[in-house]
XYZ file of C-alpha atoms in Angstrom:
769
model
C 0.000 0.000 0.000
C 1.435 3.349 -1.092
C 0.135 6.667 0.114
C 2.112 9.227 -1.849
C -0.808 11.134 -3.381
C -2.258 14.153 -1.638
C -5.894 13.960 -0.522
C -8.182 16.451 -2.247
C -11.920 16.417 -2.992
C -11.639 17.062 -6.727
C -8.002 16.542 -7.637
C -5.364 13.832 -7.695
C -2.085 15.490 -6.712
C 1.464 14.117 -6.804
C 4.054 16.379 -5.190
C 7.681 15.519 -5.873
C 8.979 13.160 -8.540
C 9.867 9.624 -7.449
C 10.860 7.490 -10.443
C 9.892 4.332 -8.527
C 6.251 5.477 -8.629
C 6.280 6.725 -12.204
C 4.429 3.804 -13.831
C 1.831 3.871 -11.054
C 1.254 7.562 -11.694
C 1.116 6.982 -15.448
C -1.881 4.734 -14.761
C -3.625 6.903 -12.179
C -3.295 10.164 -14.132
C -4.533 8.608 -17.410
C -7.128 10.505 -19.403
C -9.663 9.440 -22.058
C -13.000 10.223 -23.663
C -14.652 6.925 -24.638
C -13.089 6.904 -28.115
C -9.437 7.122 -27.117
C -7.211 7.393 -24.081
C -3.700 8.196 -23.000
C -1.525 7.103 -20.097
C 0.141 9.978 -18.270
C 3.417 9.550 -20.159
C 5.575 12.636 -20.428
C 5.529 14.752 -23.578
C 9.326 15.046 -23.454
C 11.586 12.022 -23.759
C 11.953 9.819 -20.700
C 14.612 7.120 -20.523
C 13.506 5.818 -17.136
C 11.046 3.023 -16.369
C 7.806 3.722 -18.215
C 4.844 1.965 -19.828
C 3.969 3.922 -22.940
C 0.287 3.782 -23.727
C -2.044 5.460 -26.193
C -5.259 3.568 -26.934
C -8.037 3.667 -29.524
C -11.386 2.076 -28.691
C -12.187 -1.121 -30.576
C -8.724 -1.538 -32.108
C -6.938 -4.758 -31.223
C -4.523 -7.413 -32.433
C -4.981 -11.204 -32.201
C -1.624 -12.202 -30.709
C -0.979 -15.897 -31.367
C -1.563 -17.975 -28.237
C 1.617 -18.978 -26.458
C 1.319 -22.038 -24.214
C 3.592 -24.948 -23.387
C 1.016 -27.644 -24.053
C -1.731 -27.083 -26.591
C -5.131 -28.486 -25.646
C -8.113 -28.951 -27.928
C -10.475 -26.036 -27.515
C -7.774 -23.461 -26.826
C -8.362 -20.091 -28.484
C -5.939 -19.537 -31.320
C -5.083 -16.055 -30.158
C -5.073 -13.752 -27.168
C -6.547 -10.370 -28.071
C -4.344 -7.424 -27.269
C -5.452 -3.898 -26.572
C -2.885 -2.148 -28.690
C -0.531 0.601 -27.752
C -1.550 2.931 -30.563
C 0.493 5.579 -32.409
C 1.615 8.334 -30.061
C 0.443 11.888 -30.640
C 1.854 13.565 -27.521
C 5.598 13.771 -28.231
C 7.344 17.148 -27.721
C 11.041 16.274 -27.417
C 13.425 19.051 -26.400
C 17.207 19.390 -26.575
C 19.100 22.435 -25.272
C 22.702 22.760 -26.371
C 22.723 19.003 -27.130
C 21.342 18.044 -23.708
C 17.971 16.318 -23.850
C 15.252 17.345 -21.448
C 14.860 13.919 -19.826
C 13.618 13.736 -16.248
C 15.569 10.509 -15.719
C 18.803 12.433 -16.317
C 17.979 15.800 -14.765
C 17.743 17.098 -11.248
C 13.982 17.558 -10.907
C 12.549 19.946 -8.319
C 9.124 21.448 -7.570
C 7.452 18.627 -9.460
C 3.655 18.649 -9.186
C 1.330 16.505 -11.276
C -2.407 17.222 -10.954
C -5.471 15.576 -12.434
C -8.475 17.853 -12.092
C -11.366 15.421 -12.183
C -13.977 18.177 -12.334
C -12.748 19.233 -15.787
C -10.667 16.267 -16.979
C -7.458 18.304 -17.206
C -3.998 16.830 -16.580
C -1.382 19.391 -15.491
C 2.313 18.876 -14.758
C 4.713 21.495 -13.403
C 8.393 21.102 -12.626
C 11.813 22.661 -12.708
C 14.636 20.652 -14.224
C 18.362 21.276 -13.996
C 20.198 19.805 -16.989
C 23.647 18.184 -16.635
C 25.343 21.463 -17.647
C 23.489 23.454 -14.963
C 20.865 25.062 -17.177
C 17.477 25.253 -15.445
C 14.081 25.246 -17.148
C 10.588 25.591 -15.746
C 7.857 23.600 -17.477
C 4.077 23.621 -17.253
C 2.230 21.072 -19.403
C -1.550 20.798 -19.707
C -3.347 18.046 -21.590
C -6.857 16.707 -22.186
C -8.686 14.252 -24.426
C -11.797 16.093 -25.518
C -15.095 14.771 -24.162
C -16.837 17.067 -26.667
C -15.043 15.578 -29.674
C -13.816 12.026 -29.104
C -11.207 12.283 -31.872
C -9.332 15.296 -30.479
C -6.627 15.772 -27.876
C -4.826 18.990 -27.013
C -1.605 19.995 -25.228
C -0.321 23.329 -23.946
C 3.392 22.938 -23.169
C 5.090 26.026 -21.699
C 8.873 26.176 -21.171
C 10.852 28.984 -19.526
C 14.691 29.136 -19.412
C 15.505 30.309 -15.895
C 19.248 31.017 -15.892
C 20.381 31.013 -19.511
C 19.758 31.884 -23.114
C 20.528 29.225 -25.717
C 19.459 27.476 -28.873
C 16.957 24.638 -28.539
C 15.758 21.908 -30.836
C 12.154 20.789 -30.428
C 10.925 17.643 -32.165
C 7.137 17.584 -32.543
C 5.848 14.432 -34.169
C 3.499 11.473 -34.563
C 5.133 8.126 -33.824
C 3.509 4.832 -34.851
C 6.678 2.790 -34.278
C 5.411 1.641 -30.886
C 5.427 -1.652 -29.002
C 3.223 -3.586 -26.598
C 4.967 -4.672 -23.418
C 2.879 -7.868 -23.307
C 3.541 -9.027 -26.877
C 3.793 -12.842 -26.826
C 6.536 -12.931 -29.461
C 8.112 -9.458 -29.111
C 6.289 -8.475 -32.269
C 5.362 -4.993 -33.385
C 1.730 -4.795 -34.400
C 1.574 -1.736 -36.687
C 2.467 -1.311 -40.356
C 2.726 1.989 -42.161
C 0.052 2.907 -44.727
C 0.773 6.618 -45.177
C 2.967 9.341 -43.721
C 3.524 12.974 -44.501
C 5.259 15.801 -42.667
C 4.391 19.354 -43.660
C 4.811 22.820 -42.258
C 3.530 22.721 -38.635
C 1.799 19.423 -39.304
C 2.212 15.663 -39.695
C -0.116 12.718 -40.343
C 0.657 9.017 -40.096
C -1.797 6.281 -41.045
C -0.930 2.866 -39.677
C -2.721 -0.446 -39.918
C -2.743 -3.348 -37.498
C -1.335 -6.611 -38.725
C -3.933 -9.348 -39.355
C -6.996 -7.331 -38.273
C -6.198 -4.456 -40.677
C -7.674 -1.691 -38.544
C -6.506 1.649 -39.904
C -5.761 4.529 -37.532
C -4.895 8.009 -38.742
C -2.969 10.042 -36.184
C -2.396 13.665 -37.035
C -0.909 16.657 -35.275
C -0.766 20.409 -35.793
C 1.138 22.816 -33.606
C 2.004 26.432 -32.980
C 4.866 27.885 -30.920
C 4.204 31.258 -29.308
C 6.371 33.742 -27.478
C 4.858 36.878 -25.927
C 1.549 35.830 -27.484
C 2.959 35.846 -31.012
C 4.240 33.143 -33.310
C 7.866 32.591 -32.372
C 10.679 32.929 -34.888
C 12.099 29.521 -35.736
C 13.570 27.246 -38.394
C 11.655 24.103 -39.365
C 12.885 20.884 -40.952
C 10.616 17.993 -41.843
C 11.410 14.543 -40.524
C 10.036 11.312 -41.933
C 10.991 7.700 -41.338
C 9.119 4.434 -41.150
C 5.877 4.988 -39.209
C 7.027 8.429 -38.075
C 6.469 11.997 -39.261
C 7.105 15.346 -37.655
C 8.889 18.666 -37.568
C 12.279 19.507 -36.082
C 12.145 23.089 -34.867
C 15.215 25.201 -34.068
C 14.391 28.108 -31.794
C 16.228 30.636 -29.638
C 15.445 30.535 -25.920
C 15.832 33.803 -24.046
C 16.382 33.865 -20.304
C 13.113 34.425 -18.434
C 11.041 34.374 -21.626
C 8.342 31.691 -21.819
C 7.657 29.838 -25.043
C 4.392 27.936 -25.415
C 3.861 24.945 -27.688
C 0.236 24.255 -28.563
C -0.116 20.783 -30.005
C -3.403 19.390 -31.338
C -3.915 15.691 -31.953
C -6.518 14.011 -34.165
C -6.991 10.256 -33.824
C -9.385 8.633 -36.310
C -10.148 4.940 -36.747
C -11.456 2.931 -39.679
C -14.133 1.742 -37.269
C -15.730 5.155 -37.821
C -14.371 6.339 -41.164
C -13.834 4.864 -44.597
C -10.183 3.917 -44.989
C -9.758 5.980 -48.137
C -11.147 9.053 -46.346
C -9.007 8.832 -43.216
C -6.309 11.301 -44.260
C -8.775 13.908 -45.504
C -11.003 13.506 -42.470
C -8.015 13.679 -40.132
C -6.956 16.912 -41.814
C -10.475 18.287 -41.380
C -10.562 17.412 -37.671
C -7.169 19.072 -37.186
C -8.269 22.214 -39.034
C -11.349 22.581 -36.849
C -9.388 21.935 -33.664
C -6.768 24.556 -34.537
C -9.476 27.028 -35.534
C -11.094 26.674 -32.100
C -7.837 26.802 -30.244
C -6.817 25.283 -26.933
C -8.974 27.442 -24.659
C -12.238 27.026 -26.557
C -11.643 23.304 -26.995
C -11.104 23.083 -23.260
C -14.258 25.069 -22.501
C -16.328 22.638 -24.598
C -14.622 19.674 -22.951
C -15.145 21.039 -19.423
C -18.825 21.722 -20.183
C -19.344 18.032 -21.003
C -17.656 17.081 -17.748
C -19.953 19.439 -15.843
C -22.956 17.703 -17.347
C -21.525 14.286 -16.519
C -20.849 15.232 -12.904
C -24.364 16.664 -12.584
C -25.606 13.199 -13.540
C -23.418 10.925 -11.447
C -21.517 12.734 -8.696
C -21.512 11.373 -5.151
C -20.671 13.848 -2.405
C -19.209 12.835 0.945
C -18.873 15.372 3.730
C -16.277 14.880 6.452
C -13.899 12.379 4.815
C -11.672 13.735 2.045
C -9.981 10.382 1.359
C -13.361 8.727 0.831
C -14.580 11.621 -1.321
C -11.492 11.592 -3.506
C -11.769 7.821 -3.887
C -15.344 7.727 -5.150
C -14.828 10.634 -7.546
C -11.690 9.043 -8.983
C -13.609 5.837 -9.651
C -16.547 7.673 -11.253
C -14.146 9.791 -13.314
C -12.351 6.785 -14.758
C -15.597 4.928 -15.506
C -17.095 7.957 -17.223
C -14.107 8.637 -19.462
C -13.820 4.957 -20.397
C -17.361 4.236 -21.594
C -19.916 6.792 -22.748
C -22.520 4.319 -24.023
C -22.806 6.057 -27.373
C -21.513 3.116 -29.429
C -23.057 -0.323 -28.907
C -19.999 -1.948 -30.518
C -17.888 -0.936 -27.534
C -17.661 -2.244 -23.998
C -15.671 -1.662 -20.826
C -12.190 -3.121 -20.637
C -10.721 -4.093 -17.245
C -7.966 -1.528 -17.702
C -9.917 0.925 -19.855
C -7.498 3.441 -21.369
C -4.928 3.066 -18.589
C -2.919 -0.031 -19.545
C -2.665 -3.051 -21.803
C -2.897 -5.887 -19.270
C -5.760 -8.426 -19.518
C -5.843 -8.143 -23.309
C -9.492 -8.350 -24.307
C -12.015 -5.602 -23.936
C -14.850 -7.478 -22.238
C -15.062 -9.683 -19.154
C -18.033 -10.713 -17.018
C -17.183 -7.666 -14.900
C -19.359 -5.588 -17.226
C -22.547 -7.457 -16.422
C -21.863 -8.155 -12.741
C -20.528 -4.748 -11.714
C -20.708 -2.065 -14.404
C -24.278 -2.443 -15.627
C -25.844 -1.183 -12.358
C -23.680 1.947 -12.491
C -24.943 2.892 -15.939
C -28.523 1.935 -15.040
C -28.422 4.375 -12.145
C -26.477 7.249 -13.706
C -27.343 7.440 -17.409
C -30.277 7.211 -19.757
C -31.692 3.719 -20.240
C -30.200 3.192 -23.706
C -26.648 3.286 -22.337
C -27.211 0.191 -20.195
C -29.278 -1.431 -22.930
C -26.365 -1.071 -25.340
C -24.250 -3.216 -23.015
C -26.838 -6.004 -23.318
C -27.182 -5.575 -27.078
C -23.390 -5.949 -27.319
C -23.746 -9.482 -25.936
C -26.776 -10.270 -28.096
C -24.752 -9.373 -31.184
C -22.129 -11.887 -30.056
C -24.589 -14.743 -29.485
C -23.580 -16.666 -32.602
C -19.945 -16.421 -31.560
C -20.905 -17.711 -28.099
C -22.554 -20.700 -29.780
C -19.376 -21.246 -31.801
C -17.283 -21.019 -28.605
C -19.394 -23.745 -27.019
C -19.162 -25.820 -30.182
C -15.365 -25.805 -29.998
C -15.677 -27.476 -26.596
C -18.117 -30.107 -27.887
C -21.478 -28.569 -26.992
C -24.334 -28.787 -29.488
C -27.880 -27.695 -30.311
C -27.335 -23.957 -29.971
C -25.649 -24.095 -26.567
C -23.906 -20.761 -25.932
C -20.788 -20.182 -23.867
C -19.930 -16.536 -23.668
C -16.192 -15.824 -23.600
C -14.187 -14.960 -20.529
C -12.255 -12.435 -22.591
C -13.266 -11.075 -25.948
C -12.994 -8.322 -28.492
C -15.472 -9.629 -31.037
C -17.434 -12.382 -29.264
C -14.803 -15.058 -29.804
C -13.013 -16.464 -26.765
C -9.436 -15.235 -26.635
C -8.252 -16.108 -23.132
C -5.579 -18.785 -23.163
C -5.311 -20.061 -19.595
C -7.071 -23.431 -19.459
C -8.497 -22.981 -15.968
C -10.185 -19.816 -17.211
C -11.142 -20.665 -20.781
C -12.550 -24.118 -20.040
C -13.562 -23.888 -16.401
C -14.607 -20.389 -15.314
C -17.993 -20.867 -16.878
C -19.930 -18.993 -14.191
C -19.427 -16.020 -16.527
C -22.383 -17.341 -18.521
C -24.595 -16.825 -15.487
C -23.575 -13.177 -15.204
C -24.769 -12.563 -18.787
C -28.168 -14.027 -17.888
C -28.313 -12.147 -14.595
C -27.653 -8.842 -16.383
C -30.797 -9.335 -18.487
C -32.804 -9.892 -15.307
C -31.110 -6.926 -13.588
C -31.837 -4.596 -16.515
C -35.496 -5.586 -16.749
C -35.988 -5.436 -12.969
C -34.558 -1.924 -12.887
C -36.116 -0.454 -16.028
C -39.355 -2.440 -16.314
C -38.515 -2.987 -19.994
C -40.145 -6.405 -20.398
C -40.071 -5.985 -24.184
C -36.347 -6.715 -24.114
C -37.108 -10.389 -23.486
C -38.931 -10.686 -26.797
C -36.584 -8.521 -28.828
C -33.246 -9.848 -27.553
C -33.188 -11.433 -24.127
C -34.742 -14.846 -24.685
C -32.372 -15.650 -27.535
C -29.479 -15.282 -25.111
C -31.196 -16.976 -22.161
C -32.096 -20.042 -24.201
C -28.546 -20.374 -25.536
C -27.093 -20.158 -22.030
C -29.665 -22.583 -20.612
C -28.806 -25.089 -23.328
C -25.196 -24.838 -22.256
C -25.987 -25.472 -18.589
C -28.201 -28.435 -19.458
C -25.333 -30.061 -21.352
C -22.623 -29.067 -18.869
C -24.148 -30.875 -15.869
C -24.299 -34.612 -15.431
C -26.454 -36.779 -13.209
C -24.696 -38.308 -10.209
C -26.204 -41.627 -9.164
C -24.266 -41.388 -5.918
C -25.850 -38.049 -4.981
C -29.089 -38.566 -6.919
C -28.572 -34.998 -8.109
C -27.241 -33.089 -11.094
C -23.647 -32.008 -10.546
C -21.115 -29.759 -12.273
C -17.551 -31.066 -12.367
C -14.198 -29.464 -13.190
C -14.945 -25.771 -12.803
C -13.356 -22.599 -11.464
C -15.606 -20.303 -9.500
C -15.179 -16.555 -8.958
C -12.450 -17.448 -6.439
C -9.648 -18.068 -8.906
C -7.440 -19.416 -6.129
C -9.289 -22.695 -6.729
C -9.110 -24.517 -10.060
C -10.744 -27.663 -11.439
C -13.072 -28.143 -8.476
C -16.321 -30.067 -8.379
C -19.626 -28.396 -7.595
C -18.640 -24.832 -7.007
C -21.757 -23.646 -5.196
C -21.942 -20.283 -6.948
C -21.672 -21.851 -10.410
C -24.285 -24.508 -9.627
C -26.625 -21.960 -8.071
C -26.454 -19.440 -10.905
C -26.894 -22.254 -13.448
C -30.024 -23.405 -11.638
C -31.257 -19.833 -11.372
C -30.683 -19.259 -15.109
C -32.708 -22.337 -16.039
C -35.579 -21.216 -13.806
C -35.430 -17.606 -15.023
C -35.454 -18.716 -18.652
C -38.499 -20.911 -18.046
C -40.233 -18.079 -16.197
C -39.407 -15.625 -18.984
C -40.727 -17.966 -21.658
C -43.970 -18.304 -19.713
C -44.274 -14.527 -19.308
C -43.763 -13.858 -23.006
C -46.250 -16.591 -23.901
C -48.839 -15.075 -21.581
C -48.264 -11.565 -22.925
C -47.883 -12.167 -26.632
C -48.461 -15.619 -28.112
C -47.296 -14.437 -31.530
C -43.912 -13.323 -30.157
C -43.620 -16.555 -28.204
C -44.307 -18.687 -31.272
C -41.768 -16.727 -33.305
C -39.056 -17.121 -30.655
C -39.716 -20.823 -30.042
C -39.799 -21.467 -33.778
C -36.587 -19.567 -34.488
C -34.790 -21.386 -31.678
C -36.322 -24.825 -32.436
C -37.209 -25.048 -28.750
C -39.220 -28.151 -27.829
C -41.249 -29.035 -24.744
C -39.010 -31.978 -23.880
C -36.017 -29.621 -23.760
C -37.665 -27.200 -21.345
C -38.930 -30.138 -19.287
C -35.320 -31.283 -18.894
C -34.319 -27.806 -17.749
C -36.938 -27.918 -15.031
C -35.818 -31.365 -13.955
C -32.201 -30.200 -13.699
C -33.134 -27.036 -11.808
C -35.285 -28.990 -9.349
C -32.482 -31.489 -8.718
C -29.289 -29.424 -8.798
C -26.731 -30.376 -6.157
C -25.755 -27.486 -3.873
C -22.993 -28.344 -1.374
C -23.495 -27.310 2.241
C -22.298 -28.140 5.734
C -25.385 -28.619 7.857
C -23.347 -28.847 11.061
C -21.948 -25.344 10.658
C -24.995 -24.119 8.816
C -22.891 -22.779 5.934
C -22.812 -23.191 2.193
C -19.683 -24.957 0.934
C -17.705 -23.118 -1.695
C -17.166 -26.461 -3.397
C -16.892 -30.157 -2.606
C -14.030 -30.843 -0.210
C -13.552 -27.259 0.933
C -13.576 -28.311 4.603
C -10.637 -30.658 3.953
C -8.450 -27.567 3.843
C -6.576 -26.119 6.814
C -9.148 -23.468 7.739
C -7.531 -20.319 9.095
C -8.124 -16.562 8.874
C -6.097 -14.133 6.791
C -5.107 -12.397 10.035
C -2.735 -15.286 10.751
C -0.731 -14.682 7.577
C 2.593 -12.911 7.909
C 2.714 -9.488 6.294
C 5.562 -10.573 4.030
C 3.294 -13.268 2.527
C 1.018 -10.710 0.925
C -0.105 -10.469 -1.780
C -0.214 -14.238 -2.149
C -0.185 -14.175 -5.946
C 3.182 -12.427 -5.867
C 4.724 -14.302 -2.930
C 3.437 -17.913 -2.949
C 3.690 -20.723 -5.477
C 0.472 -21.524 -7.300
C 0.504 -24.993 -5.743
C 0.536 -23.489 -2.256
C -2.264 -21.080 -3.114
C -4.478 -23.846 -4.529
C -4.060 -25.974 -1.405
C -4.814 -23.099 0.958
C -8.214 -21.981 2.187
C -7.613 -18.386 1.188
C -10.115 -16.771 -1.138
C -9.117 -14.319 -3.849
C -12.535 -12.698 -4.139
C -16.166 -13.140 -3.151
C -17.409 -16.544 -4.303
C -20.197 -17.875 -2.083
C -20.706 -14.274 -1.004
C -21.038 -13.221 -4.662
C -24.036 -15.537 -4.893
C -25.535 -14.246 -1.643
C -25.184 -10.691 -2.986
C -26.895 -11.519 -6.294
C -29.633 -13.636 -4.748
C -30.015 -12.167 -1.262
C -33.810 -12.397 -1.422
C -33.481 -16.193 -1.575
C -31.857 -16.309 1.875
C -32.757 -15.117 5.342
C -30.468 -12.733 7.194
C -29.169 -15.416 9.557
C -27.982 -17.540 6.626
C -26.215 -14.579 5.038
C -24.612 -13.724 8.382
C -23.314 -17.247 9.036
C -21.737 -17.450 5.616
C -20.272 -13.939 5.770
C -18.754 -14.689 9.178
C -17.288 -17.930 7.819
C -15.864 -16.765 4.482
C -14.941 -13.104 4.986
C -12.051 -13.831 7.396
C -10.474 -16.116 4.761
C -10.743 -13.586 1.924
C -7.538 -11.835 0.870
C -9.264 -9.464 -1.600
C -6.506 -9.864 -4.176
C -9.057 -9.302 -6.901
C -10.265 -5.768 -7.365
C -13.808 -7.142 -7.707
C -13.959 -8.443 -4.141
C -14.245 -5.587 -1.612
C -17.470 -4.047 -2.953
C -19.463 -7.258 -2.445
C -18.260 -7.347 1.145
C -19.286 -3.697 1.635
C -22.824 -4.433 0.464
C -23.260 -7.545 2.614
C -21.540 -6.019 5.654
C -23.858 -3.008 5.384
C -26.897 -5.266 5.257
C -25.689 -7.145 8.340
C -24.920 -4.009 10.347
C -21.132 -4.556 10.280
C -20.498 -0.868 9.802
C -16.760 -0.823 10.540
C -16.114 -3.715 8.150
C -18.221 -2.010 5.488
C -16.205 1.203 5.830
C -12.882 -0.690 5.790
C -13.840 -2.456 2.576
C -15.171 0.788 1.070
C -11.782 2.463 1.504
C -10.127 -0.559 -0.048
C -12.322 -0.562 -3.137
C -12.419 3.225 -3.569
C -8.671 3.727 -3.090
C -7.499 0.414 -4.559
C -5.499 2.136 -7.297
C -4.830 5.464 -5.606
C -3.039 3.649 -2.770
C -1.911 0.660 -4.871
C -3.338 -1.887 -2.434
C -2.456 -4.920 -4.552
C 0.893 -3.682 -5.842
C -0.244 -3.787 -9.473
C -1.551 -0.326 -10.391
C 1.507 0.249 -12.599
C -0.112 -2.124 -15.128
C -3.194 0.106 -15.317
C -6.185 0.975 -13.166
C -8.910 -1.533 -12.318
C -11.661 0.151 -14.297
C -14.487 -2.384 -14.180
C -14.164 -2.866 -10.434
C -14.543 0.890 -9.987
C -18.248 0.424 -10.580
C -18.138 -1.622 -7.386
C -17.155 1.526 -5.483
C -20.349 3.176 -6.713
C -22.283 0.047 -5.693
C -20.673 0.223 -2.259
C -22.223 3.619 -1.615
C -25.559 3.134 -3.359
C -26.357 -0.482 -2.474
C -24.099 -0.685 0.570
C -24.404 2.467 2.652
C -27.579 3.646 0.881
C -29.142 0.187 1.002
C -30.858 0.722 -2.361
C -32.755 -2.201 -3.852
C -35.491 -2.606 -6.464
C -38.305 -4.819 -5.220
C -41.651 -5.243 -6.952
C -41.001 -2.230 -9.194
C -40.295 -0.006 -6.184
C -37.088 1.652 -5.025
C -36.179 0.719 -1.448
C -33.594 2.446 0.746
C -32.252 1.197 4.098
C -29.415 3.653 4.694
C -26.715 4.081 7.274
C -23.791 6.488 7.447
C -20.182 5.640 8.388
C -19.126 7.251 11.666
C -16.438 9.423 10.037
C -18.881 11.017 7.614
C -21.139 13.986 8.272
C -23.303 13.255 5.230
C -23.330 11.730 1.787
C -25.590 12.287 -1.200
C -26.176 10.780 -4.603
C -28.434 11.042 -7.616
C -30.294 8.107 -9.153
C -32.068 7.750 -12.489
C -34.995 5.347 -12.290
C -37.623 4.771 -14.970
C -37.633 8.289 -16.372
C -37.202 9.970 -13.012
C -34.269 11.535 -11.229
C -34.108 11.199 -7.450
C -31.603 12.880 -5.160
C -30.855 11.213 -1.829
C -28.957 12.781 1.071
C -28.121 10.864 4.241
C -26.796 12.460 7.432
C -26.408 11.267 10.995
C -29.946 12.321 11.799
C -32.033 11.960 8.678
C -32.478 10.909 5.085
C -33.732 13.448 2.560
C -35.197 12.395 -0.790
C -36.080 14.788 -3.597
C -37.746 14.050 -6.928
C -35.673 16.261 -9.223
C -37.556 15.361 -12.414
C -40.201 12.957 -13.651
C -43.669 11.922 -12.561
C -44.596 11.543 -8.881
C -44.147 8.037 -7.507
C -43.685 6.046 -4.316
C -40.506 4.689 -2.775
C -39.827 2.919 0.496
C -37.439 3.988 3.244
C -36.786 1.336 5.878
C -39.812 -0.490 4.409
C -42.143 2.471 5.031
C -43.851 3.987 1.953
C -42.944 7.540 0.947
C -44.656 9.594 -1.775
C -42.393 11.825 -3.859
C -43.574 14.751 -5.946
C -41.605 17.131 -8.149
C -39.006 19.290 -6.391
C -40.364 18.588 -2.923
C -37.980 17.164 -0.352
C -39.157 14.438 1.993
C -37.271 14.105 5.256
C -37.272 11.064 7.493
C -35.512 10.838 10.834
C -33.195 7.859 11.120
C -33.312 5.823 14.302
């Protein structure tokens, strides 16, 4: 755990430059706009330890799978989020000495991310090896108003000298991915051209042939006027730019304005990319840095009006939740149903593919509660569009008759994760896809989605479950063998309770949904059943399996068993581990981890969170008390589930502890892995921790319920929720809860199970016991 960032309600602030933390900061200070993103790499050259990263949404490379022993069913490739051509470079040499913070004496270094406006600022003084000192202030943003534009204002002042400087301003597509399986470069040049104050490079990805045009225009000003300079053009393979020779005068600031345009063939015809890139650059330069920033900041204001959470009395908690919301918002805007939410977003290349089950289990509720309904619906449509690929994925593993296995990792619907215990065994992901359909309909009331999209997916997943189980004569039950549950510190286990339970639930929900559609619209039902060739004997088998699914439990302790044989382990709490043993995945052998009782993330508790209405409070409490002490939370997805359950059980201190862990996971580098990128999808869990945890929000029988409490350190907290065409503001303090209907028709909610009527712009107050 590292605590080197200053606490602030709206800003992330790093004071002083420590090269050991540089890659962590590159992740944390990343910026994006839904179309593209950029790690907080320096504009100037940096020869120290760095992970260069510029990313374009939807652009990937299928890196050939690299394993020691090939098994039938393995994906042929592992999708890679590509480090895209760099647009930010402003390289400076002064009297032959490069401005390189790894080789300079750096003082007064301050890096700030203003989350309110999405502006990254860096200030520092650097003393070069020959004693020359420069002051630098760099500002950068990726425009939320135009997803293809980025802008930089780079100001440099010579403090104690006058000299000649050379500034290289370019586009560089000769970039690498750190995680390349075969040390391969993934970009090929299509076009390059350097001109006066401008350069454009078009590069294409190998194999997938995505084209990306990256262009830049710049101006260099001194005293508000275009500075006198000499310009030479520079072109080489996958690189184009200008080399500018300029006189620096002591105490006189020069300002480089650099505008980037990043266009993809996903959104433009390939033969129009250069012309369209030029057009985007022209319009950006015409607006200028300040007006571009004003438009960008205005979008951020609107976004924060929609989804901000305020916490009074705890700056660390406030900073944490806003950082998580900020990263989520700049990663996925919901405007393009072809896109999804990658685990690292625009902050790093680890985890390869763009979509995991995290989207359905954690992110969907965030977008349901903070954006218009279509945004969340687009996440479901994304999976519906990949249904045929899910059927093909299942077919590769020997499943038939339209059985669908959604991928663990994907860019295009095809499985591209190449660890066998994940690809073949972590099949609970299928249940999360089904649960998301239920969650969306429960929240929005949009029953029509079942007929238009949902049942196609539910039937495919149910067919998979029906073929994946087998009947055990010994147990006289249906069982599921050789799986990995959410706790990835267990592999190839039999009867993971969560997997069995969500499979049974999916079968029942599919049957219930079929019955509801049949009752509401026989014509739709007949069309769906006909298209899917669904027969009565098939649905009868589903019911038989659901009614006879084996669910392991220990009746003596009164707890659910994570899987068969779990109690054969040496049961002990995490508190007995030595500090030097953590994190386990970096300190222990995999063999030792698999034999231990320690739990990477919520497993049984994940099921109790999803299906809490199926269990009484005593059952949830017994299982929480049993499993929580063994959980090491070495998955970013784990703490939020524990916040929600701890809040329900009245374990307020545990809920607050886990909230800080989930909200500050990356800011404080809890798991020693933030340098690889931020944990974007789990950030939705921080929002869930406040809304469903502390706020106790649930949807039951088409009604919003709140059972709130407030952590002792907080004076108040407030949030805004969108629900079925209405906007509700909720504020909780030590004494009361206030609810206001900001917009939409009057309706009823429940607070601590008591009905409350809300009407427009009237605040209802209820005293909390």
